[in-house]
Each structure stands twice: as structure tokens, then as C-alpha cells.
Coordinates of N, CA and C in Angstrom, one line a residue:
X1 N -30.6 22.9 23.7 CA -30.1 21.8 22.9 C -30.5 22.0 21.4
X2 N -29.5 22.0 20.6 CA -29.7 22.2 19.2 C -29.9 20.9 18.4
X3 N -31.0 20.7 17.8 CA -31.3 19.5 17.1 C -31.1 19.7 15.6
X4 N -30.4 18.8 14.9 CA -30.1 18.9 13.5 C -31.1 17.9 12.8
X5 N -31.7 18.5 11.8 CA -32.7 17.7 11.0 C -31.9 16.7 10.0
X6 N -32.5 15.6 9.7 CA -31.9 14.7 8.7 C -31.8 15.4 7.4
X7 N -30.7 15.2 6.7 CA -30.4 15.8 5.4 C -30.8 14.7 4.3
X8 N -31.9 15.0 3.6 CA -32.3 14.1 2.5 C -32.1 14.7 1.2
X9 N -31.8 13.9 0.2 CA -31.7 14.5 -1.2 C -33.0 15.1 -1.7
X10 N -32.9 16.0 -2.6 CA -34.1 16.6 -3.1 C -35.0 15.6 -3.8
X11 N -34.4 14.7 -4.5 CA -35.1 13.6 -5.2 C -34.7 12.3 -4.6
X12 N -35.7 11.5 -4.2 CA -35.4 10.1 -3.7 C -35.8 9.1 -4.7
X13 N -34.9 8.1 -4.9 CA -35.3 7.0 -5.8 C -36.2 6.0 -5.0
X14 N -37.0 5.3 -5.8 CA -38.0 4.4 -5.1 C -37.6 2.9 -5.5
X15 N -37.7 2.1 -4.5 CA -37.4 0.7 -4.7 C -38.0 -0.1 -3.5
X16 N -38.4 -1.3 -3.8 CA -38.9 -2.2 -2.7 C -37.8 -2.4 -1.7
X17 N -38.0 -2.3 -0.4 CA -37.0 -2.3 0.6 C -36.2 -3.7 0.6
X18 N -37.0 -4.8 0.6 CA -36.3 -6.1 0.7 C -35.4 -6.3 -0.6
X19 N -36.0 -5.9 -1.8 CA -35.2 -6.1 -3.0 C -33.9 -5.3 -3.0
X20 N -34.0 -4.1 -2.4 CA -32.8 -3.2 -2.4 C -31.8 -3.8 -1.4
X21 N -32.2 -4.2 -0.3 CA -31.2 -4.8 0.7 C -30.6 -6.1 0.1
X22 N -31.4 -6.9 -0.5 CA -30.8 -8.2 -1.1 C -29.8 -7.9 -2.2
X23 N -30.2 -6.9 -3.0 CA -29.3 -6.5 -4.2 C -28.0 -6.0 -3.7
X24 N -28.0 -5.2 -2.6 CA -26.7 -4.6 -2.1 C -25.9 -5.7 -1.4
X25 N -26.6 -6.6 -0.6 CA -25.9 -7.7 0.1 C -25.3 -8.7 -0.9
X26 N -26.0 -9.0 -2.0 CA -25.5 -9.9 -3.0 C -24.3 -9.3 -3.7
X27 N -24.2 -8.0 -3.9 CA -23.1 -7.4 -4.6 C -21.8 -7.6 -3.8
X28 N -21.9 -7.7 -2.4 CA -20.7 -8.0 -1.6 C -19.6 -7.0 -1.9
X29 N -19.9 -5.7 -2.0 CA -18.9 -4.7 -2.2 C -18.9 -3.6 -1.2
X30 N -19.5 -3.9 0.0 CA -19.6 -2.8 1.0 C -20.3 -1.6 0.5
X31 N -21.3 -1.8 -0.4 CA -22.1 -0.7 -0.9 C -23.1 -0.2 0.1
X32 N -23.2 1.2 0.2 CA -24.2 1.8 1.1 C -25.5 1.9 0.3
X33 N -26.6 1.9 1.0 CA -27.9 2.2 0.4 C -28.2 3.7 0.6
X34 N -28.3 4.5 -0.4 CA -28.3 5.9 -0.3 C -29.3 6.6 -1.2
X35 N -30.1 7.5 -0.6 CA -31.0 8.3 -1.4 C -32.3 7.6 -1.9
X36 N -32.9 6.8 -1.0 CA -34.1 6.0 -1.4 C -35.3 6.4 -0.6
X37 N -36.5 6.2 -1.2 CA -37.7 6.3 -0.5 C -38.3 4.9 -0.5
X38 N -38.6 4.4 0.7 CA -39.2 3.0 0.8 C -40.6 3.2 1.4
X39 N -41.5 2.7 0.7 CA -42.9 2.7 1.2 C -43.5 1.3 1.3
X40 N -44.1 1.1 2.5 CA -44.8 -0.2 2.8 C -43.8 -1.4 2.6
X41 N -42.6 -1.2 2.9 CA -41.6 -2.2 2.7 C -41.4 -3.1 4.0
X42 N -40.5 -4.1 3.8 CA -40.2 -5.0 4.9 C -38.7 -5.2 5.0
X43 N -38.2 -5.2 6.2 CA -36.8 -5.6 6.4 C -36.8 -6.6 7.5
X44 N -36.2 -7.8 7.3 CA -36.2 -8.8 8.3 C -35.6 -10.1 7.7
X45 N -34.9 -10.8 8.6 CA -34.3 -12.1 8.3 C -33.0 -12.0 7.5
X46 N -32.5 -10.8 7.3 CA -31.2 -10.6 6.6 C -30.0 -10.9 7.5
X47 N -29.0 -11.3 6.9 CA -27.8 -11.6 7.6 C -26.6 -11.0 6.9
X48 N -25.8 -10.2 7.6 CA -24.6 -9.6 7.0 C -23.7 -9.0 8.1
X49 N -22.5 -8.7 7.7 CA -21.5 -8.1 8.6 C -21.8 -6.6 8.7
X50 N -22.3 -6.0 7.7 CA -22.4 -4.5 7.6 C -23.5 -4.1 6.7
X51 N -24.3 -3.1 7.1 CA -25.3 -2.5 6.2 C -25.5 -1.1 6.7
X52 N -25.4 -0.1 5.7 CA -25.6 1.3 6.1 C -26.6 1.9 5.1
X53 N -27.4 2.8 5.7 CA -28.4 3.6 5.0 C -28.0 5.0 5.1
X54 N -28.0 5.8 4.0 CA -27.7 7.2 4.1 C -28.8 8.0 3.3
X55 N -29.4 9.0 3.9 CA -30.3 9.9 3.2 C -31.5 9.1 2.7
X56 N -32.1 8.3 3.6 CA -33.3 7.5 3.1 C -34.5 7.8 4.0
X57 N -35.7 7.7 3.4 CA -37.0 7.9 4.1 C -37.8 6.6 4.0
X58 N -38.3 6.2 5.2 CA -39.1 5.0 5.3 C -40.5 5.3 5.7
X59 N -41.4 4.9 4.9 CA -42.8 5.2 5.2 C -43.6 3.9 5.4
X60 N -44.2 3.7 6.5 CA -45.1 2.5 6.8 C -44.3 1.2 6.6
X61 N -43.1 1.2 6.8 CA -42.3 0.0 6.6 C -42.3 -0.8 7.9
X62 N -42.1 -2.1 7.8 CA -42.1 -3.1 8.9 C -40.8 -3.7 9.0
X63 N -40.3 -3.7 10.3 CA -38.9 -4.2 10.5 C -39.0 -5.4 11.5
X64 N -38.3 -6.5 11.2 CA -38.2 -7.6 12.1 C -36.8 -8.0 12.3
X65 N -36.4 -8.8 13.3 CA -35.0 -9.0 13.6 C -34.1 -9.5 12.5
X66 N -32.9 -8.9 12.4 CA -31.9 -9.3 11.4 C -30.6 -9.6 12.1
X67 N -29.8 -10.3 11.4 CA -28.4 -10.7 12.0 C -27.4 -9.8 11.2
X68 N -27.3 -8.6 11.6 CA -26.4 -7.7 10.9 C -25.5 -7.1 12.0
X69 N -24.2 -7.4 12.0 CA -23.3 -7.0 13.0 C -23.1 -5.5 13.1
X70 N -23.0 -4.8 12.0 CA -22.9 -3.4 11.9 C -24.0 -2.8 11.1
X71 N -25.0 -2.2 11.8 CA -26.2 -1.6 11.1 C -26.2 -0.1 11.5
X72 N -26.2 0.7 10.5 CA -26.1 2.2 10.7 C -27.0 3.0 9.8
X73 N -27.7 4.0 10.4 CA -28.6 4.9 9.7 C -28.1 6.3 9.8
X74 N -27.8 7.0 8.7 CA -27.4 8.4 8.7 C -28.4 9.2 7.9
X75 N -28.9 10.3 8.5 CA -29.9 11.1 7.8 C -31.1 10.3 7.3
X76 N -31.8 9.7 8.3 CA -32.9 8.8 8.0 C -34.2 9.4 8.7
X77 N -35.3 9.2 7.9 CA -36.6 9.6 8.4 C -37.5 8.3 8.4
X78 N -38.2 8.0 9.5 CA -39.1 6.9 9.6 C -40.5 7.4 10.0
X79 N -41.4 7.2 9.1 CA -42.8 7.7 9.4 C -43.8 6.5 9.4
X80 N -44.5 6.4 10.5 CA -45.5 5.3 10.6 C -44.9 3.9 10.5
X81 N -43.7 3.7 10.8 CA -43.1 2.4 10.7 C -43.3 1.5 11.9
X82 N -43.2 0.2 11.7 CA -43.4 -0.8 12.8 C -42.1 -1.5 13.1
X83 N -41.6 -1.2 14.3 CA -40.3 -1.8 14.8 C -40.6 -2.7 16.0
X84 N -41.8 -3.2 16.1 CA -42.1 -4.0 17.3 C -41.2 -5.2 17.4
X85 N -40.5 -5.3 18.6 CA -39.6 -6.4 18.9 C -38.4 -6.5 17.9
X86 N -38.1 -5.4 17.2 CA -37.0 -5.3 16.3 C -35.7 -5.3 17.2
X87 N -34.6 -6.0 16.8 CA -33.4 -6.0 17.5 C -32.4 -5.0 16.8
X88 N -32.2 -3.8 17.3 CA -31.2 -2.9 16.8 C -29.9 -2.9 17.6
X89 N -29.8 -3.9 18.5 CA -28.7 -4.0 19.4 C -27.3 -3.6 18.8
X90 N -26.7 -2.5 19.4 CA -25.4 -2.0 18.9 C -25.4 -1.2 17.7
X91 N -26.6 -0.9 17.1 CA -26.7 -0.1 15.9 C -26.4 1.3 16.1
X92 N -26.2 2.1 15.0 CA -26.0 3.5 15.1 C -27.0 4.3 14.4
X93 N -27.4 5.5 14.9 CA -28.3 6.4 14.3 C -27.8 7.8 14.4
X94 N -27.6 8.5 13.3 CA -27.2 9.8 13.3 C -28.1 10.7 12.4
X95 N -28.6 11.8 13.0 CA -29.5 12.6 12.4 C -30.7 11.8 11.8
X96 N -31.5 11.3 12.8 CA -32.6 10.4 12.4 C -33.9 10.9 13.1
X97 N -35.0 10.7 12.5 CA -36.3 11.2 13.0 C -37.3 10.0 12.9
X98 N -37.9 9.7 14.0 CA -39.0 8.7 14.1 C -40.3 9.4 14.4
X99 N -41.3 9.3 13.5 CA -42.6 10.0 13.6 C -43.7 8.9 13.6
X100 N -44.5 8.9 14.7 CA -45.7 8.0 14.8 C -45.3 6.6 14.5
X101 N -44.2 6.1 15.0 CA -43.7 4.8 14.8 C -44.1 3.9 16.0
X102 N -44.3 2.6 15.7 CA -44.5 1.6 16.8 C -43.2 0.9 17.1
X103 N -42.7 1.1 18.3 CA -41.4 0.6 18.8 C -41.6 -0.3 20.0
X104 N -42.8 -0.9 20.1 CA -43.1 -1.7 21.3 C -42.1 -2.9 21.4
X105 N -41.4 -3.0 22.5 CA -40.5 -4.1 22.7 C -39.2 -4.0 21.9
X106 N -39.0 -2.9 21.2 CA -37.8 -2.8 20.3 C -36.5 -2.8 21.2
X107 N -35.5 -3.4 20.7 CA -34.2 -3.5 21.5 C -33.2 -2.5 20.8
X108 N -33.0 -1.4 21.5 CA -32.0 -0.4 21.1 C -30.8 -0.4 22.1
X109 N -30.6 -1.5 22.8 CA -29.5 -1.6 23.8 C -28.2 -1.5 23.1
X110 N -27.3 -0.7 23.8 CA -25.9 -0.5 23.3 C -25.9 0.3 22.0
X111 N -27.0 0.9 21.6 CA -27.0 1.7 20.4 C -26.4 3.1 20.7
X112 N -25.9 3.7 19.6 CA -25.4 5.1 19.6 C -26.3 5.9 18.9
X113 N -27.0 6.9 19.6 CA -28.0 7.8 19.0 C -27.5 9.2 19.1
X114 N -27.3 9.8 17.9 CA -26.8 11.2 17.9 C -27.7 12.1 17.0
X115 N -28.3 13.1 17.6 CA -29.2 13.9 16.9 C -30.4 13.1 16.4
X116 N -31.1 12.5 17.3 CA -32.3 11.6 17.0 C -33.5 12.1 17.7
X117 N -34.6 12.1 17.0 CA -35.9 12.5 17.7 C -36.9 11.4 17.5
X118 N -37.7 11.2 18.6 CA -38.9 10.3 18.5 C -40.1 11.2 18.8
X119 N -41.1 11.2 17.9 CA -42.2 12.1 18.0 C -43.5 11.2 17.9
X120 N -44.3 11.2 19.0 CA -45.6 10.5 19.0 C -45.4 9.0 18.8
X121 N -44.3 8.4 19.3 CA -44.1 7.0 19.1 C -44.5 6.2 20.2
X122 N -45.0 4.9 19.9 CA -45.3 4.0 21.0 C -44.1 3.1 21.3
X123 N -43.5 3.3 22.5 CA -42.3 2.7 22.8 C -42.3 1.9 24.1
X124 N -43.5 1.4 24.4 CA -43.7 0.6 25.7 C -42.8 -0.6 25.6
X125 N -42.1 -0.9 26.7 CA -41.2 -2.1 26.8 C -40.0 -2.0 25.9
X126 N -39.7 -0.9 25.3 CA -38.5 -0.8 24.5 C -37.3 -0.7 25.5
X127 N -36.1 -1.1 25.0 CA -34.9 -1.2 25.8 C -33.8 -0.4 25.2
X128 N -33.4 0.7 25.9 CA -32.3 1.5 25.4 C -31.1 1.4 26.3
X129 N -31.0 0.4 27.1 CA -30.0 0.2 28.2 C -28.6 0.2 27.6
X130 N -27.6 0.7 28.3 CA -26.2 0.7 28.0 C -25.9 1.4 26.7
X131 N -26.7 2.3 26.2 CA -26.5 3.0 25.0 C -25.9 4.4 25.3
X132 N -25.6 5.1 24.2 CA -25.0 6.4 24.3 C -25.9 7.4 23.5
X133 N -26.6 8.3 24.2 CA -27.6 9.2 23.6 C -27.0 10.6 23.7
X134 N -26.8 11.2 22.5 CA -26.4 12.6 22.4 C -27.3 13.4 21.6
X135 N -27.9 14.5 22.2 CA -28.9 15.3 21.6 C -30.0 14.5 21.1
X136 N -30.8 13.9 22.0 CA -31.9 13.0 21.7 C -33.2 13.6 22.3
X137 N -34.2 13.6 21.5 CA -35.5 14.2 22.0 C -36.6 13.2 21.8
X138 N -37.4 13.1 22.9 CA -38.6 12.3 22.9 C -39.8 13.2 23.3
X139 N -40.7 13.2 22.4 CA -41.9 14.1 22.6 C -43.2 13.3 22.3
X140 N -44.1 13.4 23.3 CA -45.4 12.8 23.2 C -45.3 11.3 22.9
X141 N -44.4 10.6 23.5 CA -44.2 9.2 23.3 C -44.7 8.4 24.6
X142 N -45.1 7.2 24.3 CA -45.5 6.3 25.4 C -44.3 5.3 25.7
X143 N -43.7 5.4 26.9 CA -42.5 4.6 27.2 C -42.8 3.8 28.5
X144 N -44.0 3.3 28.6 CA -44.4 2.5 29.8 C -43.5 1.3 29.8
X145 N -43.0 1.0 31.0 CA -42.1 -0.2 31.2 C -40.9 -0.2 30.3
X146 N -40.5 0.9 29.8 CA -39.3 0.9 28.9 C -38.1 1.0 29.8
X147 N -36.9 0.5 29.3 CA -35.7 0.5 30.1 C -34.7 1.4 29.5
X148 N -34.2 2.3 30.4 CA -33.2 3.3 30.1 C -32.0 3.2 31.1
X149 N -31.6 2.0 31.4 CA -30.6 1.7 32.4 C -29.2 1.9 31.8
X150 N -28.3 2.4 32.7 CA -26.8 2.5 32.4 C -26.6 3.3 31.1
X151 N -27.3 4.4 30.9 CA -27.1 5.2 29.7 C -26.1 6.3 29.9
X152 N -25.4 6.7 28.8 CA -24.6 7.9 28.8 C -25.3 8.9 28.1
X153 N -25.7 10.0 28.8 CA -26.6 11.0 28.2 C -25.8 12.3 28.1
X154 N -26.0 13.0 26.9 CA -25.5 14.3 26.7 C -26.5 15.1 25.9
X155 N -27.3 15.9 26.5 CA -28.3 16.6 25.8 C -29.5 15.8 25.5
X156 N -30.4 15.6 26.4 CA -31.6 14.8 26.2 C -32.9 15.6 26.7
X157 N -33.9 15.6 25.8 CA -35.1 16.4 26.1 C -36.3 15.4 26.1
X158 N -37.1 15.5 27.1 CA -38.3 14.7 27.3 C -39.5 15.6 27.5
X159 N -40.5 15.5 26.6 CA -41.7 16.4 26.7 C -43.0 15.6 26.4
X160 N -43.9 15.7 27.4 CA -45.2 15.0 27.2 C -45.2 13.5 27.1
X161 N -44.2 12.9 27.7 CA -44.0 11.4 27.5 C -44.6 10.7 28.7
X162 N -45.1 9.5 28.5 CA -45.6 8.6 29.5 C -44.5 7.7 29.9
X163 N -43.9 7.9 31.1 CA -42.8 7.2 31.6 C -43.1 6.3 32.8
X164 N -44.4 5.9 32.9 CA -44.8 5.1 34.0 C -44.1 3.7 34.0
X165 N -43.6 3.3 35.2 CA -42.9 2.1 35.3 C -41.7 1.9 34.5
X166 N -41.2 3.0 33.9 CA -39.9 2.9 33.2 C -38.7 2.9 34.2
X167 N -37.6 2.3 33.7 CA -36.4 2.1 34.6 C -35.3 3.0 34.1
X168 N -34.7 3.7 35.0 CA -33.6 4.6 34.7 C -32.4 4.3 35.7
X169 N -32.2 3.1 36.0 CA -31.2 2.7 37.0 C -29.8 3.0 36.4
X170 N -28.9 3.6 37.3 CA -27.5 3.9 36.9 C -27.4 4.8 35.7
X171 N -28.4 5.7 35.6 CA -28.4 6.7 34.5 C -28.6 8.1 35.2
X172 N -27.5 8.8 35.4 CA -27.6 10.1 36.1 C -28.4 11.1 35.2
X173 N -29.4 11.8 35.8 CA -30.3 12.7 35.1 C -30.0 14.2 35.4
X174 N -28.8 14.5 35.9 CA -28.5 15.8 36.2 C -28.7 16.8 35.0
X175 N -29.5 17.8 35.2 CA -29.8 18.8 34.1 C -30.9 18.4 33.2
X176 N -31.5 17.2 33.3 CA -32.5 16.7 32.4 C -33.9 17.3 33.0
X177 N -34.6 17.9 32.1 CA -35.9 18.5 32.5 C -37.0 17.5 32.4
X178 N -37.6 17.0 33.5 CA -38.6 16.0 33.5 C -40.0 16.5 33.6
X179 N -40.1 17.8 33.7 CA -41.5 18.4 33.8 C -42.3 18.1 32.6
X180 N -43.6 17.9 32.9 CA -44.5 17.7 31.8 C -44.6 16.2 31.3
X181 N -43.9 15.3 32.1 CA -43.9 13.9 31.7 C -44.6 13.1 32.9
X182 N -45.2 12.0 32.6 CA -45.8 11.2 33.6 C -44.8 10.3 34.2
X183 N -44.5 10.5 35.5 CA -43.4 9.7 36.2 C -44.0 8.7 37.2
X184 N -45.2 8.4 37.0 CA -45.8 7.4 38.0 C -45.0 6.1 38.1
X185 N -44.7 5.7 39.3 CA -44.0 4.5 39.5 C -42.6 4.5 38.8
X186 N -42.0 5.6 38.7 CA -40.7 5.8 38.0 C -39.6 5.1 38.8
X187 N -38.8 4.3 38.1 CA -37.8 3.5 38.8 C -36.4 4.1 38.6
X188 N -35.8 4.7 39.7 CA -34.5 5.3 39.6 C -33.9 5.4 40.9
X189 N -32.6 5.3 41.0 CA -31.9 5.5 42.3 C -31.9 6.9 42.6
X190 N -32.3 7.3 43.8 CA -32.3 8.7 44.2 C -31.0 9.5 43.9
X191 N -29.9 8.8 44.0 CA -28.6 9.4 43.7 C -28.6 9.9 42.2
X192 N -29.1 9.1 41.3 CA -29.1 9.5 39.9 C -30.1 10.5 39.5
X193 N -31.0 10.8 40.5 CA -32.1 11.9 40.3 C -31.5 13.3 40.6
X194 N -30.4 13.3 41.3 CA -29.9 14.6 41.7 C -29.6 15.5 40.5
X195 N -30.1 16.7 40.6 CA -29.9 17.7 39.6 C -30.9 17.7 38.5
X196 N -31.8 16.8 38.5 CA -32.9 16.7 37.5 C -33.9 17.8 37.8
X197 N -34.6 18.3 36.8 CA -35.6 19.4 37.0 C -36.9 18.8 37.0
X198 N -37.7 18.9 38.1 CA -39.0 18.4 38.2 C -40.0 19.4 38.7
X199 N -41.3 19.1 38.6 CA -42.3 20.0 39.1 C -42.7 19.7 40.5
X200 N -43.5 20.5 41.1 CA -43.9 20.2 42.5 C -44.7 19.0 42.6
X201 N -45.6 18.8 41.6 CA -46.4 17.6 41.6 C -45.6 16.3 41.4
X202 N -44.6 16.4 40.6 CA -43.7 15.2 40.4 C -42.9 15.0 41.7
X203 N -42.5 16.0 42.4 CA -41.8 15.8 43.7 C -42.6 15.0 44.7
X204 N -43.9 15.2 44.7 CA -44.7 14.3 45.5 C -44.7 12.9 45.1
X205 N -44.7 12.6 43.8 CA -44.6 11.2 43.3 C -43.3 10.6 43.7
X206 N -42.2 11.4 43.5 CA -40.8 10.8 43.6 C -40.4 10.8 45.1
X207 N -41.1 11.4 46.0 CA -40.8 11.4 47.4 C -40.7 10.0 47.9
X208 N -41.4 9.1 47.4 CA -41.4 7.7 47.9 C -40.0 7.1 47.7
X209 N -39.3 7.6 46.7 CA -37.9 7.0 46.5 C -37.0 7.3 47.7
X210 N -37.3 8.4 48.4 CA -36.5 8.8 49.5 C -37.1 8.2 50.8
X211 N -38.1 7.5 50.7 CA -38.7 6.9 51.9 C -39.5 7.9 52.8
X212 N -39.9 9.0 52.1 CA -40.6 10.1 52.8 C -42.1 9.8 52.8
X213 N -42.7 10.0 54.0 CA -44.2 9.9 54.0 C -44.8 11.3 54.1
X214 N -45.6 11.6 53.1 CA -46.3 12.9 53.1 C -47.7 12.8 53.5
X215 N -48.1 13.6 54.5 CA -49.4 13.5 55.1 C -50.1 14.9 55.0

């Protein structure tokens, strides 16, 4: 799987995140937010039909629920951000990178993720259900009790992730390499597990899905 890195401008302008969003929304001209560095900012409580970010970097920013019908991030980097309980429902991410972010309880349901990586992120109880994931990589993430139901997957890599008690119902994992991830109490229909690549140790854990008793 070939991952594309976000494309950021050589020089990023700096502005307070809330001020930038309010300025663009007040302009009411379908203006995109492009080429900014946001540090220790806050996004939350905003209401709009559309908001797009292009070529932006977010460092230690905090996000809370917004009422934005069309929210889109292209070429975005998030470092040390807090998305706890953030509702991204139906949003789009293209060439985005999440590094050491807190996504506990975040709602990514029905989102479209293309060329997106999550690295060292806390994603317990996050919800990715009914989304479309294309070339998405999760590495060293905690996804305990996270929901990945009814996903359309094309090129997904999972390495060193804690997937205990996570749900993957109606999400076929054919060709997905699950080795090196903790699958304790993994919830999936055995039919959707066909063609997945697992280790011998994981086979013992997943045997219970088939009703097999190993002695």
C-alpha cells in the first residue's frame, strides 16, 4: 500500500483557530481556509453548511462538536490534538496525518478517509462505522471498544494496535494483515474474517468465533 504524505506549503501563516473560522464564516463567500498553522487553538460550537481546510497544520488544538454539514480536510496534519467526543459524522479527510492525538469517543461514522494515517493515537470508543476507508494506516493506536462496522475498505494497514473488544461487524477483512495487533475479545462475523492474515497465536484467540474448543 502506497501512502501519500500531506502536502503543506513551505511557509504557513499563523492565526488563532477560532478567529480564523469565524472570519471565514462571516465572509459568507465559500472561502476555504488554506495554508495555516494553528497552535493551541479551539474549534467548537460553529454552525455552517460548508467548511474546508487545505494545507493546514494543527498542533495541540482542541475540537468539540460543530454543526457543519460539509466538513473537509485536505493535506492536513494534526499533532497532539484532542478530538474527544468530536462529531466528524460524514466529514472527508484526504492526505491527512494524525500523530499522538486523543480521539476517545470521536465520531467518524460515514466519513470518507483517503490516504490517512493515525500514529500513536488514543482511539478507544471511537466510531468509524459505515465509512469508506481507502489507503488508511493505523499504527500503535489504542482502539479498545472502537466500532468499525459496515466499512468499505480498500488498502488498510494495522500495526501494533490494541483492538480489544473492538467491533468489525459486516466489514470484510479479506487481505488485511492483522498480525502484531491485540485481538482479545475481537467482535467479528467469521464470514467477514475469511482471507484475513493472522498469526498462530491470534488463531487461538479467534477460534472461539467458530465455536471451537481447544484443549
